[in-house]
Each structure stands twice: as C-alpha cells, then as structure tokens.
CSV table of C-alpha atoms and ligand atoms in Angstrom, one decimal:
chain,number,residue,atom,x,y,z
U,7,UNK,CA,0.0,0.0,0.0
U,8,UNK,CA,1.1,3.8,-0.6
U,9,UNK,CA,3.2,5.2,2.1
U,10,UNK,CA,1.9,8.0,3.7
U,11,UNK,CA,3.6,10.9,5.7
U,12,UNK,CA,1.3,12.3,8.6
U,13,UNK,CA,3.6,15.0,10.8
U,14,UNK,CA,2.3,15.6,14.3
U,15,UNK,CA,1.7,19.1,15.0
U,16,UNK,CA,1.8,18.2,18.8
U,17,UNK,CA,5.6,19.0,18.3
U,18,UNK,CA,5.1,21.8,16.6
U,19,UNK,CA,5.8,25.8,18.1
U,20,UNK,CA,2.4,26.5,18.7
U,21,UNK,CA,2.6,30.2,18.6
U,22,UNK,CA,3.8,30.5,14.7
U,23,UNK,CA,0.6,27.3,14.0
U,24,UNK,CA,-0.2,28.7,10.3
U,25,UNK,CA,3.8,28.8,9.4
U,26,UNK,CA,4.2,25.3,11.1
U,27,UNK,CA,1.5,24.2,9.2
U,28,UNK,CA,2.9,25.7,5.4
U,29,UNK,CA,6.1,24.1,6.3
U,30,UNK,CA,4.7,20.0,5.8
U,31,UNK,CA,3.2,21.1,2.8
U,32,UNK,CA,5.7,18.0,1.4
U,33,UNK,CA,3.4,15.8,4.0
U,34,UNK,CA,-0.2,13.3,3.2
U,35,UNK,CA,-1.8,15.0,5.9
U,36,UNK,CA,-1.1,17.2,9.0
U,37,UNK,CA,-2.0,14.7,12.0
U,38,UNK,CA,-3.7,16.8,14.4
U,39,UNK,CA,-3.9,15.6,18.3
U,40,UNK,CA,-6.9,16.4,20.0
U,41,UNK,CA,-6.3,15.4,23.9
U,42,UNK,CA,-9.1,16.2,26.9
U,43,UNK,CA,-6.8,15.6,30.1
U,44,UNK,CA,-9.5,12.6,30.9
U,45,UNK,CA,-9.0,10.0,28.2
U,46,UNK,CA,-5.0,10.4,28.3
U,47,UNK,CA,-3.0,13.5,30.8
U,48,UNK,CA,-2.8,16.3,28.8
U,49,UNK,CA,-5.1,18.8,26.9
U,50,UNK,CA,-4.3,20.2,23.8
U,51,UNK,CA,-7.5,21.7,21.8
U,52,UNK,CA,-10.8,21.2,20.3
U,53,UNK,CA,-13.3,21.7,18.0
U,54,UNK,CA,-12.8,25.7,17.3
U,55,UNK,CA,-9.1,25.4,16.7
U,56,UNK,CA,-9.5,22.4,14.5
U,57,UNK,CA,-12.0,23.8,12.3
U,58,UNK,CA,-9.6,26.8,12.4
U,59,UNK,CA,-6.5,25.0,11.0
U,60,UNK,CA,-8.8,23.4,8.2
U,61,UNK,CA,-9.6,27.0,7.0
U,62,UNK,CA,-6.5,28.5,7.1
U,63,UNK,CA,-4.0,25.4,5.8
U,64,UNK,CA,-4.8,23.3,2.4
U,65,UNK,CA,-3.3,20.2,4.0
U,66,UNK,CA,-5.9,17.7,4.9
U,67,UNK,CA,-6.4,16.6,8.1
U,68,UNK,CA,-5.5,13.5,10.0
U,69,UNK,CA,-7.8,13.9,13.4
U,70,UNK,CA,-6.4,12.0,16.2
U,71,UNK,CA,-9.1,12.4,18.7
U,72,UNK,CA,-7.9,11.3,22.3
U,73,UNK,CA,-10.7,11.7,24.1
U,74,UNK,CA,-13.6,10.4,26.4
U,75,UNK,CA,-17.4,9.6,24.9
U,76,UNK,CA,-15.9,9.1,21.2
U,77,UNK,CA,-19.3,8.1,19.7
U,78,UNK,CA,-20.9,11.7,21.0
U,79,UNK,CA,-17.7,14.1,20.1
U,80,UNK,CA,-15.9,12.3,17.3
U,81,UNK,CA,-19.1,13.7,14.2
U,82,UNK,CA,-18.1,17.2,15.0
U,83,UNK,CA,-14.6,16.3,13.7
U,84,UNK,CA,-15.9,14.6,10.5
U,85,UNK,CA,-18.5,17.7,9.6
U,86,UNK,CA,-16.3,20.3,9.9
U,87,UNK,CA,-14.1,18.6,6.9
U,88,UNK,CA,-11.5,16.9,8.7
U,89,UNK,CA,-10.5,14.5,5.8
U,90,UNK,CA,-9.6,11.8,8.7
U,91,UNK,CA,-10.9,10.9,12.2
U,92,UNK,CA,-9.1,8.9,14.5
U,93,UNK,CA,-11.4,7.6,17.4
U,94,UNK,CA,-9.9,5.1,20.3
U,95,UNK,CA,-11.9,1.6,20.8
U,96,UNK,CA,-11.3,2.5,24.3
U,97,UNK,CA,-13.7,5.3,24.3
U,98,UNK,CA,-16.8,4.5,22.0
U,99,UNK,CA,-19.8,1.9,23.3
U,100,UNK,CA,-20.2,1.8,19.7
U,101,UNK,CA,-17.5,1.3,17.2
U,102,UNK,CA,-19.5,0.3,13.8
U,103,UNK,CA,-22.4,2.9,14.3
U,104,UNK,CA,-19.6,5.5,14.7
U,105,UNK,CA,-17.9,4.5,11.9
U,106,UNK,CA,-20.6,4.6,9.7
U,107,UNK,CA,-21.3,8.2,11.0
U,108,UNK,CA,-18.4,9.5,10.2
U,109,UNK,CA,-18.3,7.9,6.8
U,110,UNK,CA,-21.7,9.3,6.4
U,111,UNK,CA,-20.7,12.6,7.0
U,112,UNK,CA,-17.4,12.3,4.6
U,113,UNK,CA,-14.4,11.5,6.3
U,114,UNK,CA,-12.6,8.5,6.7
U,115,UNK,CA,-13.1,6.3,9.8
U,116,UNK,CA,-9.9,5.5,11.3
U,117,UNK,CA,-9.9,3.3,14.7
U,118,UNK,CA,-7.1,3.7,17.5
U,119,UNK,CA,-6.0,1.2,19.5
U,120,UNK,CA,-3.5,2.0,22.8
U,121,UNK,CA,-0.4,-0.5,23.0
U,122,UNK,CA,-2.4,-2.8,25.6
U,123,UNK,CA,-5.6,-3.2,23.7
U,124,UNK,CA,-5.7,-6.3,21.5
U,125,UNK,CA,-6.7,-6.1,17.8
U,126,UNK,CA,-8.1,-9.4,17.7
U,127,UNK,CA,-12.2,-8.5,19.0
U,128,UNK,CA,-12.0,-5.9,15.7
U,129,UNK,CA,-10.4,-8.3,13.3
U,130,UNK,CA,-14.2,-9.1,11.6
U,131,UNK,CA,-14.6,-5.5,11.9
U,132,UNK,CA,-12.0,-4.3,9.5
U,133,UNK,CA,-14.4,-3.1,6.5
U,134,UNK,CA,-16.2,-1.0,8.9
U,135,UNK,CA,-12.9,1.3,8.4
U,136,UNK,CA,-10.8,3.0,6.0
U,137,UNK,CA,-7.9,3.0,8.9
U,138,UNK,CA,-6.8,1.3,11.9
U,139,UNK,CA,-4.0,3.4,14.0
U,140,UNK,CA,-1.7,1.4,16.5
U,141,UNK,CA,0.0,3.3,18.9
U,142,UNK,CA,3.5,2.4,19.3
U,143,UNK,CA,3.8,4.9,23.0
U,144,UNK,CA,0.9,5.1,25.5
U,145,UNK,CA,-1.0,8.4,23.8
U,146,UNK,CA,-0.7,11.3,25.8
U,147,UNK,CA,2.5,12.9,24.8
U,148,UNK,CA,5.2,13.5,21.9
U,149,UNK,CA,8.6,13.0,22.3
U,150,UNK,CA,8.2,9.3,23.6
U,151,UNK,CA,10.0,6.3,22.3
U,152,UNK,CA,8.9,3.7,20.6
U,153,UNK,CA,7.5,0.8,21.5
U,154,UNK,CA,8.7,-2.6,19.6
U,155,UNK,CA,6.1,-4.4,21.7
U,156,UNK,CA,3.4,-3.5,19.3
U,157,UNK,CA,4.9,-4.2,16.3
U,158,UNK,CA,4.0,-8.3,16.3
U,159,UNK,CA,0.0,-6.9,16.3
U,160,UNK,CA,0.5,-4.4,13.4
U,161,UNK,CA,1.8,-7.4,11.7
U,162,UNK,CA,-1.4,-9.2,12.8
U,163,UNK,CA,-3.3,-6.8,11.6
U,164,UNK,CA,-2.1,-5.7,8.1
U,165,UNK,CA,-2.2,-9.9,7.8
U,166,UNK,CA,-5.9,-9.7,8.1
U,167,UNK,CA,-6.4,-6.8,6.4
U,168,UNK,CA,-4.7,-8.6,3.5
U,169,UNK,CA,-6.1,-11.8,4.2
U,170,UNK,CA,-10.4,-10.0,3.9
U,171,UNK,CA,-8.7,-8.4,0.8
U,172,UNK,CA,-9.4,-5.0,1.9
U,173,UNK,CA,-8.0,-1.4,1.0
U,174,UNK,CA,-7.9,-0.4,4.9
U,175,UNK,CA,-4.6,1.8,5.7
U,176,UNK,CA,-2.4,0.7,8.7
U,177,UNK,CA,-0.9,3.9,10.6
U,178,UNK,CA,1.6,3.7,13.3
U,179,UNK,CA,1.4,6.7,15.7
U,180,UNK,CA,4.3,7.6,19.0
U,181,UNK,CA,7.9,7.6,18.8
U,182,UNK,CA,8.1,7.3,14.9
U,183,UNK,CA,11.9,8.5,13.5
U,184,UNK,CA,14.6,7.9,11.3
U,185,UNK,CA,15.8,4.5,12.8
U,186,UNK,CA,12.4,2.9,13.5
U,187,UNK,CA,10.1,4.0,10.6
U,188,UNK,CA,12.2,0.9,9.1
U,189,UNK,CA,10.6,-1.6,11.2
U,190,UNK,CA,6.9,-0.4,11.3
U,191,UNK,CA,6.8,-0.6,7.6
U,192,UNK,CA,8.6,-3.9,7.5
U,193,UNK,CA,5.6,-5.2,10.0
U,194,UNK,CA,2.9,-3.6,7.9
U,195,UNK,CA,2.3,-0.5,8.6
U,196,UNK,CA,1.6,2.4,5.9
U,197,UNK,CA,0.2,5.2,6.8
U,198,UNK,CA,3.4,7.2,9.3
U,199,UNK,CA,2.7,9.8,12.1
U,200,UNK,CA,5.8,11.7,13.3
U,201,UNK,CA,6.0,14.4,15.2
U,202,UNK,CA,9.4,15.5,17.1
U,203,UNK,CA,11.5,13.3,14.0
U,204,UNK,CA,9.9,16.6,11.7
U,205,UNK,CA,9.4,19.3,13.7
U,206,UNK,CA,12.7,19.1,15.9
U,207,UNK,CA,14.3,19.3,12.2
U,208,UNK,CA,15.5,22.3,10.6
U,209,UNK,CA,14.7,21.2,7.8
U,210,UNK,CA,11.4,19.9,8.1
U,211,UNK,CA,10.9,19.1,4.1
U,212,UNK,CA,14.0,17.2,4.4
U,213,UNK,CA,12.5,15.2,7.3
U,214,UNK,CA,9.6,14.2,5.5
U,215,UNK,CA,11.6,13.2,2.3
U,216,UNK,CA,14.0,11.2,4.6
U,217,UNK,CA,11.2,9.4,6.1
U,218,UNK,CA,9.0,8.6,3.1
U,219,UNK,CA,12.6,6.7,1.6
U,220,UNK,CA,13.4,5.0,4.5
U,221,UNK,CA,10.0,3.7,4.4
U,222,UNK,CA,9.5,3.1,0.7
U,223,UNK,CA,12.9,0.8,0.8
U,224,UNK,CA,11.3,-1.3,4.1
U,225,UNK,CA,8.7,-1.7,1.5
U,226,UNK,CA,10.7,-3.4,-1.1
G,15,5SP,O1,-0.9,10.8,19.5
G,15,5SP,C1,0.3,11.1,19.8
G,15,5SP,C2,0.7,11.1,21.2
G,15,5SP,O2,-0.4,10.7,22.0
G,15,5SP,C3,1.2,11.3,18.7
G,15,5SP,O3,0.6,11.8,17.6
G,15,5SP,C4,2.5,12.1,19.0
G,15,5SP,O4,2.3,13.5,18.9
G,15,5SP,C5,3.6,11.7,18.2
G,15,5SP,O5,4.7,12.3,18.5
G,15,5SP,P1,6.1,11.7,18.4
G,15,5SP,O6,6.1,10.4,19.2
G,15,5SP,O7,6.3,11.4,16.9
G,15,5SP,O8,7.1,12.7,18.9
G,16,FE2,FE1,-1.5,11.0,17.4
C-alpha cells in the first residue's frame, strides 16, 4: 500500500501554527492531536481550533481524537471537513455505528488502539474502516520512544487486512523516527505519524523526504 507521511503538529511551536502548518506542505496529511486531560493526561485543543487549521491550511487533516465519549464528540470532527478521524476503541460503546457516522458525513473512519488493547475482537470489523492506527507509546504525549512491543499486532493486523482483501490503511502513531520507521513498515504499517522526527528538524521538508525513503525501501 502507498506510504503515507502524517507530521504531528503536537511537536510543533504552537505560537507561529499557520507557518508550522505551510512548512509540511511536502506531508499526506497534518495529523492533528486532540487530547481532553481525561481520556489520556494532557489537553491540547478542540473543535474551534480544528476547524480553524482546516480554514487557514490546504493540507488535509488526520484527526487523532484522544478523548472520552468518542461516539458523542468524534461527528463534530468529521463535519467540519476533517478528511480523517481517528477515534480510540477505548472510548466509544459503539464502534460500527460511529464509523458509519463519520463515513456518512465524509471522512474516513480510522480506529485507534492504545499498545495494551488487542486487535483481535476488531479483526471481523475491518471493512467498517478506511484505517486502523496502533499506537507504538501510551498516547498522551510526543517525544516518547517507541515501543517494539506492538509491532508483532500491526503485523497481525495488516495480515488480516490482507487476508479479507481489503484497502484499509495501517498507521503507526508515537515515537516514529529515522531509525524505527524501518521496522513499522517492514511489519505492515503504511500510513506514518511523526511528530518530534519533523518538527525538531531544521529542515522539516528534508525530514519528511528522509522518512517517506526509509519507508519506501522497508517496503521493497
Ligand atoms: O498521539 C500522539 C501522542 O499521544 C502522537 O501523535 C504524538 O504526537 C507523536 O509524537 P512523536 O512520538 O512522533 O514525537
Ligand atoms: Fe496522534
């Protein structure tokens, strides 16, 4: 499947947003983490300053919504013309019906999974989605390393997506860099969030370039 680059913009200088934002123009998508300091530690933003990014960047966005009572927020994301929302399985009574919301309303349906939640009771689920999104770090934070625990269930996963024949994208989100983007692509993954490997780099276009290689030879 395509690779795809998805910078974080949790890592990114807040203050100067729309110049952060023009400089990953050479990204898929700007992956945008919305925390509420109950479903993970930390807050970051919500609805108003998402919907103001989509207005003022041409970059799609990749909503990664880390947040309590998914099935009642996660919509707003999806109408407002986020091109991709990110829910956790952790936080929705009611995965399918949300997906097909969201789908419904235009966006892709993407499900999250923390590092200690097992693919396996979503495995006959997969069509319900365009994405599933493993976390390789407990969400929360940026900066964090990566965790080789999860790769054996992305390669579980792209297996069955493969297996059912299905189109679904396989993104790997937390503590994705030069030396491990390798080995989430090698297990399966496509679809790559990174947010300190780009925006602690000068060069940030150069850090998305050096990522989407390193990926596309794990691919070969
Ligand atoms: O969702 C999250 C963290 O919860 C991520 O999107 C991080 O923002 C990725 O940052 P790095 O680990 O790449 O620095
Ligand atoms: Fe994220």
């Amino acid at each position: 499947m395509s690779i795809r680059i998805h910078p974080s913009i949790l890592s990114c200088d807040f203050s100067r947003l729309s110049e952060e934002l023009d400089a990953i123009s050479a990204a898929d998508m700007a992956h945008v983490d919305v925390m509420d300091n109950h479903f993970v530690p930390n807050l970051t933003f919500g609805p108003p300053v998402v919907e103001r990014i989509r207005e003022v960047s041409p970059i799609p966005i990749d909503a990664h919504l880390m947040i309590e009572q998914a099935d009642r927020h996660a919509p707003v994301y999806a109408d407002m013309g986020c091109a991709s929302v990110s829910f956790h399985a952790e936080a929705s009574a009611a995965p399918v019906r949300l997906a097909r919301e969201i789908r419904a309303l235009g966006a892709k349906a993407s499900l999250a999974i923390r590092p200690a939640t097992p693919i396996e009771p979503y495995i006959d689920l997969l069509a319900e989605f365009d994405q599933i999104l493993i976390m390789t770090v407990e969400p929360g934070f940026g900066g964090q390393s990566f965790l080789d625990v999860c790769l054996p269930k992305v390669t579980r996963t792209r297996q069955a997506i493969d297996d059912a024949g299905l189109e679904v994208q396989l993104q790997v989100d937390g503590g994705v860099s030069a030396t491990t983007v390798a080995r989430a692509v090698a297990a399966g993954a496509n679809v790559l969030v990174a947010g300190s490997a780009v925006y602690s780099a000068e060069d940030r276009t150069a850090a998305i370039e050096e990522l989407r290689e390193l990926a596309h030879d794990a691919q070969r």
